[in-house]
Short mmCIF file of C-alpha atoms and ligand atoms in Angstrom, two decimals:
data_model
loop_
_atom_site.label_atom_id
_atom_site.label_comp_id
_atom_site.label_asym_id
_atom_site.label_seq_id
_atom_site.Cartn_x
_atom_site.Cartn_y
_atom_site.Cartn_z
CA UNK X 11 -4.06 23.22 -6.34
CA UNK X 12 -4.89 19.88 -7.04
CA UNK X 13 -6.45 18.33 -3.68
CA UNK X 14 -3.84 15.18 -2.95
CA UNK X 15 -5.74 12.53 -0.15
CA UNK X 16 -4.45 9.75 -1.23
CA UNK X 17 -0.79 8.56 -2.09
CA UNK X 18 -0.06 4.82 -2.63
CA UNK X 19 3.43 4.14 -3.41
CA UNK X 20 5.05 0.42 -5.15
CA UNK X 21 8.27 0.60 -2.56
CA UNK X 22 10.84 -0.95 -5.51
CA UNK X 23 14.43 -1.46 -5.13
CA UNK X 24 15.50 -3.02 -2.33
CA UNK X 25 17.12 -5.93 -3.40
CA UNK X 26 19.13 -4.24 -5.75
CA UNK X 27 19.95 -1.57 -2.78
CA UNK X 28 21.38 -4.66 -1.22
CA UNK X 29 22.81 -6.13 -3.43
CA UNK X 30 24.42 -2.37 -4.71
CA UNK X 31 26.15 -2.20 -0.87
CA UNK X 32 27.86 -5.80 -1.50
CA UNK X 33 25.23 -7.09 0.67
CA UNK X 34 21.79 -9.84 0.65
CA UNK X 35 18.99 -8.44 -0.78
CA UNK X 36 17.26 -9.01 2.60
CA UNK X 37 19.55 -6.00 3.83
CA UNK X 38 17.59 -3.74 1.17
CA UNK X 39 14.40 -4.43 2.96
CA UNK X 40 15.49 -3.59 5.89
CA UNK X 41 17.01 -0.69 4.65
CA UNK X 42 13.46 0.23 3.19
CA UNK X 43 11.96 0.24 6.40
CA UNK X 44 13.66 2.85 7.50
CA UNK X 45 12.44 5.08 4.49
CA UNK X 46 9.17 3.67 5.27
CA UNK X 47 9.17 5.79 8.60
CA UNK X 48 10.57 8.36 6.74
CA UNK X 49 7.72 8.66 4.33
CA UNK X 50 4.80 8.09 7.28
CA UNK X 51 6.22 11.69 8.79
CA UNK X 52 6.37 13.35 5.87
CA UNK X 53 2.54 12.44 5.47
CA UNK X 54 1.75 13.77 8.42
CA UNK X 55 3.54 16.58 7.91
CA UNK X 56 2.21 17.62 4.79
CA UNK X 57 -1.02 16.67 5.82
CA UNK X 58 -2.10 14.05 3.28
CA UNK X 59 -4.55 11.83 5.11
CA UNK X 60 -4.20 8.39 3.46
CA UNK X 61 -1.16 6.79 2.41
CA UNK X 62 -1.02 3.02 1.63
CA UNK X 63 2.11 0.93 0.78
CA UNK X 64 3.05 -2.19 -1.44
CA UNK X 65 5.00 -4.13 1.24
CA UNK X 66 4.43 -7.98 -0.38
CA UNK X 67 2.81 -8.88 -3.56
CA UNK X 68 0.57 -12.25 -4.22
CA UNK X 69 3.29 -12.61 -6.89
CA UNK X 70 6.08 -12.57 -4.07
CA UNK X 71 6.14 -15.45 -3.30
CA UNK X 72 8.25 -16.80 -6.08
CA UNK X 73 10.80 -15.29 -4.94
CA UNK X 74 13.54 -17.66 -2.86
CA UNK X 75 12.26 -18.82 0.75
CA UNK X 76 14.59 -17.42 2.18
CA UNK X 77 13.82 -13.80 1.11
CA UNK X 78 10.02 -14.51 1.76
CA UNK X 79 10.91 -15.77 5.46
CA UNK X 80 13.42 -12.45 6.06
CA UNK X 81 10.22 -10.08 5.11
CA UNK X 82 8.12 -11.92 7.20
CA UNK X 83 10.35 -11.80 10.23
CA UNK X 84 11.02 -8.27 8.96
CA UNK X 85 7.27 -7.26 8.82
CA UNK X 86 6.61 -9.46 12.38
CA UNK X 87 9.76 -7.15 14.13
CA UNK X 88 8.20 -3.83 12.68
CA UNK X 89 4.44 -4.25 13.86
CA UNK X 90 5.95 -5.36 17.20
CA UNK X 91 9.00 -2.43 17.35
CA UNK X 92 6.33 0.01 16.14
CA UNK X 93 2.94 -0.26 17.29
CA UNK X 94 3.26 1.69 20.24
CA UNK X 95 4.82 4.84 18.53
CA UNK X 96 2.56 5.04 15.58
CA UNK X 97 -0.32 4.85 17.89
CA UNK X 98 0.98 7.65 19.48
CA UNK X 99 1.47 9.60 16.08
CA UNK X 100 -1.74 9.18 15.48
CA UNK X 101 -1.82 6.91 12.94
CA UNK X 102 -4.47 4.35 11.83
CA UNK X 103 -3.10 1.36 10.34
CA UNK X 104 -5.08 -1.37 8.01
CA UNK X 105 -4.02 -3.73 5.93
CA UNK X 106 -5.36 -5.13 2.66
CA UNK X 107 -4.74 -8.54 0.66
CA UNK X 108 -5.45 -12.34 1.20
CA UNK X 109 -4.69 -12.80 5.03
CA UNK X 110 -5.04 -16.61 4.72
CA UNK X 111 -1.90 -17.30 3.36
CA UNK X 112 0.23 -15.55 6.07
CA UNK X 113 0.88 -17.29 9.55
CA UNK X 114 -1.23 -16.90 12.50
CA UNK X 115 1.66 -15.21 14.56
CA UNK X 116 1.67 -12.57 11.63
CA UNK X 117 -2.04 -12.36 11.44
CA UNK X 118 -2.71 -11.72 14.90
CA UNK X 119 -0.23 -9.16 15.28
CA UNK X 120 -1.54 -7.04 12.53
CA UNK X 121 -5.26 -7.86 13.85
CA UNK X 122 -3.72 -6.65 17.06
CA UNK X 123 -2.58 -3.59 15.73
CA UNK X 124 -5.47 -2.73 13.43
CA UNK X 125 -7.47 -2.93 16.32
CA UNK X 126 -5.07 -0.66 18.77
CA UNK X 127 -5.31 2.43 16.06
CA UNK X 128 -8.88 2.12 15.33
CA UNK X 129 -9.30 4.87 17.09
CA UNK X 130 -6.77 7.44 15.53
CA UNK X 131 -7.81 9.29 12.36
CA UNK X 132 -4.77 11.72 11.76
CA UNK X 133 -3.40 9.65 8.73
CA UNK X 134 -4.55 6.45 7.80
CA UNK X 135 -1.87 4.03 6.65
CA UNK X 136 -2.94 1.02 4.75
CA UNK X 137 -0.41 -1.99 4.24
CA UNK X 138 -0.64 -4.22 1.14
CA UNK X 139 0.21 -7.71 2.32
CA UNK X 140 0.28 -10.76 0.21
CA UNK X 141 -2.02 -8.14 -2.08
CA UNK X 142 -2.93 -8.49 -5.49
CA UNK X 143 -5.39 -6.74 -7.67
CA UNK X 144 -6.59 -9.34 -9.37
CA UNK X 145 -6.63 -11.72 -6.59
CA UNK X 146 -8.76 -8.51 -4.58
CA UNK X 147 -11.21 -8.34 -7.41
CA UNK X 148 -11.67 -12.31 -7.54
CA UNK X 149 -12.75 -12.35 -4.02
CA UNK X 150 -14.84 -9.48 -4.04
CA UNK X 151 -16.94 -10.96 -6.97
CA UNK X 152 -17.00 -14.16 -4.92
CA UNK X 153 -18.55 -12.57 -1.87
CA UNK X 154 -20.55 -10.95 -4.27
CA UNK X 155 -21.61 -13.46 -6.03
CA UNK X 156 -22.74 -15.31 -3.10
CA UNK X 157 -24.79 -13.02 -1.82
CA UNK X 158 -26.64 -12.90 -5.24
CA UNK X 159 -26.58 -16.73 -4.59
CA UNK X 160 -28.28 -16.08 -1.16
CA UNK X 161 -31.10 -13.73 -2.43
CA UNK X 162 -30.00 -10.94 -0.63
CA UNK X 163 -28.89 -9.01 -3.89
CA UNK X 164 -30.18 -8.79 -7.30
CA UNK X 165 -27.72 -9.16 -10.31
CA UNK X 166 -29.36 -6.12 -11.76
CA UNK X 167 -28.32 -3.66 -8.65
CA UNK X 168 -24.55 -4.39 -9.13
CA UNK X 169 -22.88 -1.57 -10.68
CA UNK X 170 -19.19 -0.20 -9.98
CA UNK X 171 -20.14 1.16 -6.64
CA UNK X 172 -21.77 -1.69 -5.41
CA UNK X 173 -18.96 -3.91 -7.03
CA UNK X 174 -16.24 -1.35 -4.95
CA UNK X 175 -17.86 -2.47 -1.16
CA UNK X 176 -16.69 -5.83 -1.52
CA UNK X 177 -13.10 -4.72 -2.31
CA UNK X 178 -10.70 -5.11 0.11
CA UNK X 179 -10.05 -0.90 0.08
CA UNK X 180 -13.96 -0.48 1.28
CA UNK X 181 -12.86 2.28 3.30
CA UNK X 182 -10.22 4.16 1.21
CA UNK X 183 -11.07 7.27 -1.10
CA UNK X 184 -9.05 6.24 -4.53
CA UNK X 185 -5.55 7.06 -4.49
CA UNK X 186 -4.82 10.52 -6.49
CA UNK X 187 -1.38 9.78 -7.04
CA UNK X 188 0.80 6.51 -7.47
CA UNK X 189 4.65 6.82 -6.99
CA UNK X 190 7.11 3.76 -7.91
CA UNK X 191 10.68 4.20 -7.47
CA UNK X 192 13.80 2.43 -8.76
CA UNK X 193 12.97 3.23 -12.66
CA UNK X 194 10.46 0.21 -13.02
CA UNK X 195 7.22 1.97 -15.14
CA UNK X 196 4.83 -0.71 -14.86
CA UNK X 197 1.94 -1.19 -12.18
CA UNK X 198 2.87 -4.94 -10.91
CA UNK X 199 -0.83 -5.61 -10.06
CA UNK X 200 -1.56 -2.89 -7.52
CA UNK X 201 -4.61 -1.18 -6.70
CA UNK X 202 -5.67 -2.06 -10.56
CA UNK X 203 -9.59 -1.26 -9.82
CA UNK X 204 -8.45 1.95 -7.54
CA UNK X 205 -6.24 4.09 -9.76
CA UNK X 206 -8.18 4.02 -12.57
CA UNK X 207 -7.50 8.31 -12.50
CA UNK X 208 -4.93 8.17 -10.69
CA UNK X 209 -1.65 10.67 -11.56
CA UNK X 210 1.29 7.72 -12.14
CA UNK X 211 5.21 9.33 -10.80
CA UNK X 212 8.31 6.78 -11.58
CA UNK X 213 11.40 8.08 -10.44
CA UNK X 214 15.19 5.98 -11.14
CA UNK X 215 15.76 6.31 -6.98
CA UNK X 216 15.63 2.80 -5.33
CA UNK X 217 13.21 2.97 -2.28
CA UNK X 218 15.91 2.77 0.38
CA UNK X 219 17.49 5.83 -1.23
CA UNK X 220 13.86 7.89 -1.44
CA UNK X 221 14.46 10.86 0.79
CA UNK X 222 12.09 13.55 2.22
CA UNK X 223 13.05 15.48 -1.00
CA UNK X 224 12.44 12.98 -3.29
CA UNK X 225 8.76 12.54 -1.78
CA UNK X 226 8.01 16.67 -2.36
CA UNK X 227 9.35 16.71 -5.84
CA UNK X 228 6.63 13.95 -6.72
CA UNK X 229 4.41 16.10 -4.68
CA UNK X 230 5.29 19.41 -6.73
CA UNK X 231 5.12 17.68 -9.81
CA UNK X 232 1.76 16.06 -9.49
CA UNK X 233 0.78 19.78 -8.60
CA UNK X 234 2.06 20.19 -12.12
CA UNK X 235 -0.75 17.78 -13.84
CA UNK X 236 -3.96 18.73 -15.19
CA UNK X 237 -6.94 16.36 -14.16
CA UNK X 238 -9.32 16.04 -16.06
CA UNK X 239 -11.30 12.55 -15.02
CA UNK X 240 -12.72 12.50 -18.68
CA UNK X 241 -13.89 15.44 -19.56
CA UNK X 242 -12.47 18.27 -21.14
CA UNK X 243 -11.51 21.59 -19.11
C1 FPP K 309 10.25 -4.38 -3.71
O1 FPP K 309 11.65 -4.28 -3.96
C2 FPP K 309 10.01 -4.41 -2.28
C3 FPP K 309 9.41 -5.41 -1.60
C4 FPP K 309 8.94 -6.65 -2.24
C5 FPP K 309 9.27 -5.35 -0.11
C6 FPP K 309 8.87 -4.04 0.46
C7 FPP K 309 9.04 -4.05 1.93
C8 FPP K 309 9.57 -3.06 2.69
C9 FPP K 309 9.96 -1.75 2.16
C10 FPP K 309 9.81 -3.26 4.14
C11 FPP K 309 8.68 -3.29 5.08
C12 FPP K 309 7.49 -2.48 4.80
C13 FPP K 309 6.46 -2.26 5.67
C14 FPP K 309 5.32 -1.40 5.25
C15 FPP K 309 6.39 -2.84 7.03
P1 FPP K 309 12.40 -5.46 -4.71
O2 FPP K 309 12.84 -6.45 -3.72
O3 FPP K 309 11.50 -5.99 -5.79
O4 FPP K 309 13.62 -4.72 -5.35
P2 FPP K 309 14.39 -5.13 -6.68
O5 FPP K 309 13.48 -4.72 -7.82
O6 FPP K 309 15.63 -4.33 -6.61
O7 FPP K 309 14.62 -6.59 -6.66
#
């Protein structure tokens, strides 16, 4: 068996979902949320302690304001609909990504809720919100940097380790396995530092379509793969 701790998954497909049922491609999104809560049982169930999701990329938003302002009412409504019961499922939720962009309302809310699951340890669910790899990298050498700047670190003690505590996934393991749905095969600037082993799954289904089944065939077949980290078995 191949010991699975981490999943994080690039949620793709919505807007065509939408757009597929004659509808906006806000209506995919919301439609996605619903597999979202889908996905955190089937965590629990198969007891896979850390799942994180790609909700909204730095890249995002390009995309028109009106989409942007639907998934920010959209992720507003879910921390306020939800809080409550994932608390009481016992999960812990974090988020990762720039927080400076998004609007106070937003900010406190997921500060709020961050703070109400700190306690819970039963899966740990990690949201990636205006997240980007590269922009996660560029502020971790910043803070770095500065404390270099302040004497409190020497340049020659920085290796990958020390580089990894100023990310913004300081607490996470590294995820083992990486699913992206709706046929797309690429990585969209997610996790980039994180998955450098991790086992990649594409699949064709769009993420409102990804059912419980769809989630334990990528499970069986990333029993399937060999890892080997580098070296040879
Ligand atoms: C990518 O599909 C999806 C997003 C940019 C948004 C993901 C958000 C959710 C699933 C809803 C809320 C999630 C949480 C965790 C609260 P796309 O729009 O790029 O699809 P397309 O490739 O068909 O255009």
């Amino acid at each position: 068996m191949n010991p699975l701790n981490h999943i994080a998954i690039i949620m793709d497909g919505n807007g065509r979902w939408g757009l597929k049922h004659k509808n906006s491609r806000n209506s995919g999104h919301k439609a996605g949320l619903n597999t979202v809560e889908k996905i955190i049982k089937e965590t629990i169930k198969n007891k896979i302690k850390f799942l994180t999701l790609y909700a909204f990329s730095t890249e995002n938003w390009k995309r028109t304001q009106s989409e942007v302002a639907g998934l920010m009412k959209l992720f507003r409504r879910y921390i306020e609909r939800e809080t409550k019961a994932l608390f009481k499922d016992g999960v812990r939720v974090r988020f990762i990504g720039d927080r400076q962009k998004l609007d106070d309302k937003l900010v406190s809310l997921m500060d709020n809720l961050e703070l109400y699951t700190s306690g819970n340890d039963k899966v740990h669910l990690t949201i990636a919100l205006n997240y980007g790899g590269r922009d996660e990298v560029t502020r971790a050498v910043q803070r770095l940097a500065f404390e270099v700047e302040q004497g409190r670190l020497s340049h020659k003690d920085v290796d990958a380790e020390t580089l990894a505590k100023f990310l913004d996934t300081r607490f996470l393991p590294d995820p083992d396995l990486v699913i992206r749905t709706s046929g797309e095969a690429r990585i969209s600037n997610f996790l980039l530092w994180q998955i450098a082993y991790a086992e990649m799954y594409f699949t064709d289904v769009l993420w409102p379509d990804f059912k419980k089944e769809d989630f334990i065939e990528a499970l069986d077949d990333y029993q399937k793969r060999e890892r080997r980290f580098g070296k040879i078995n």
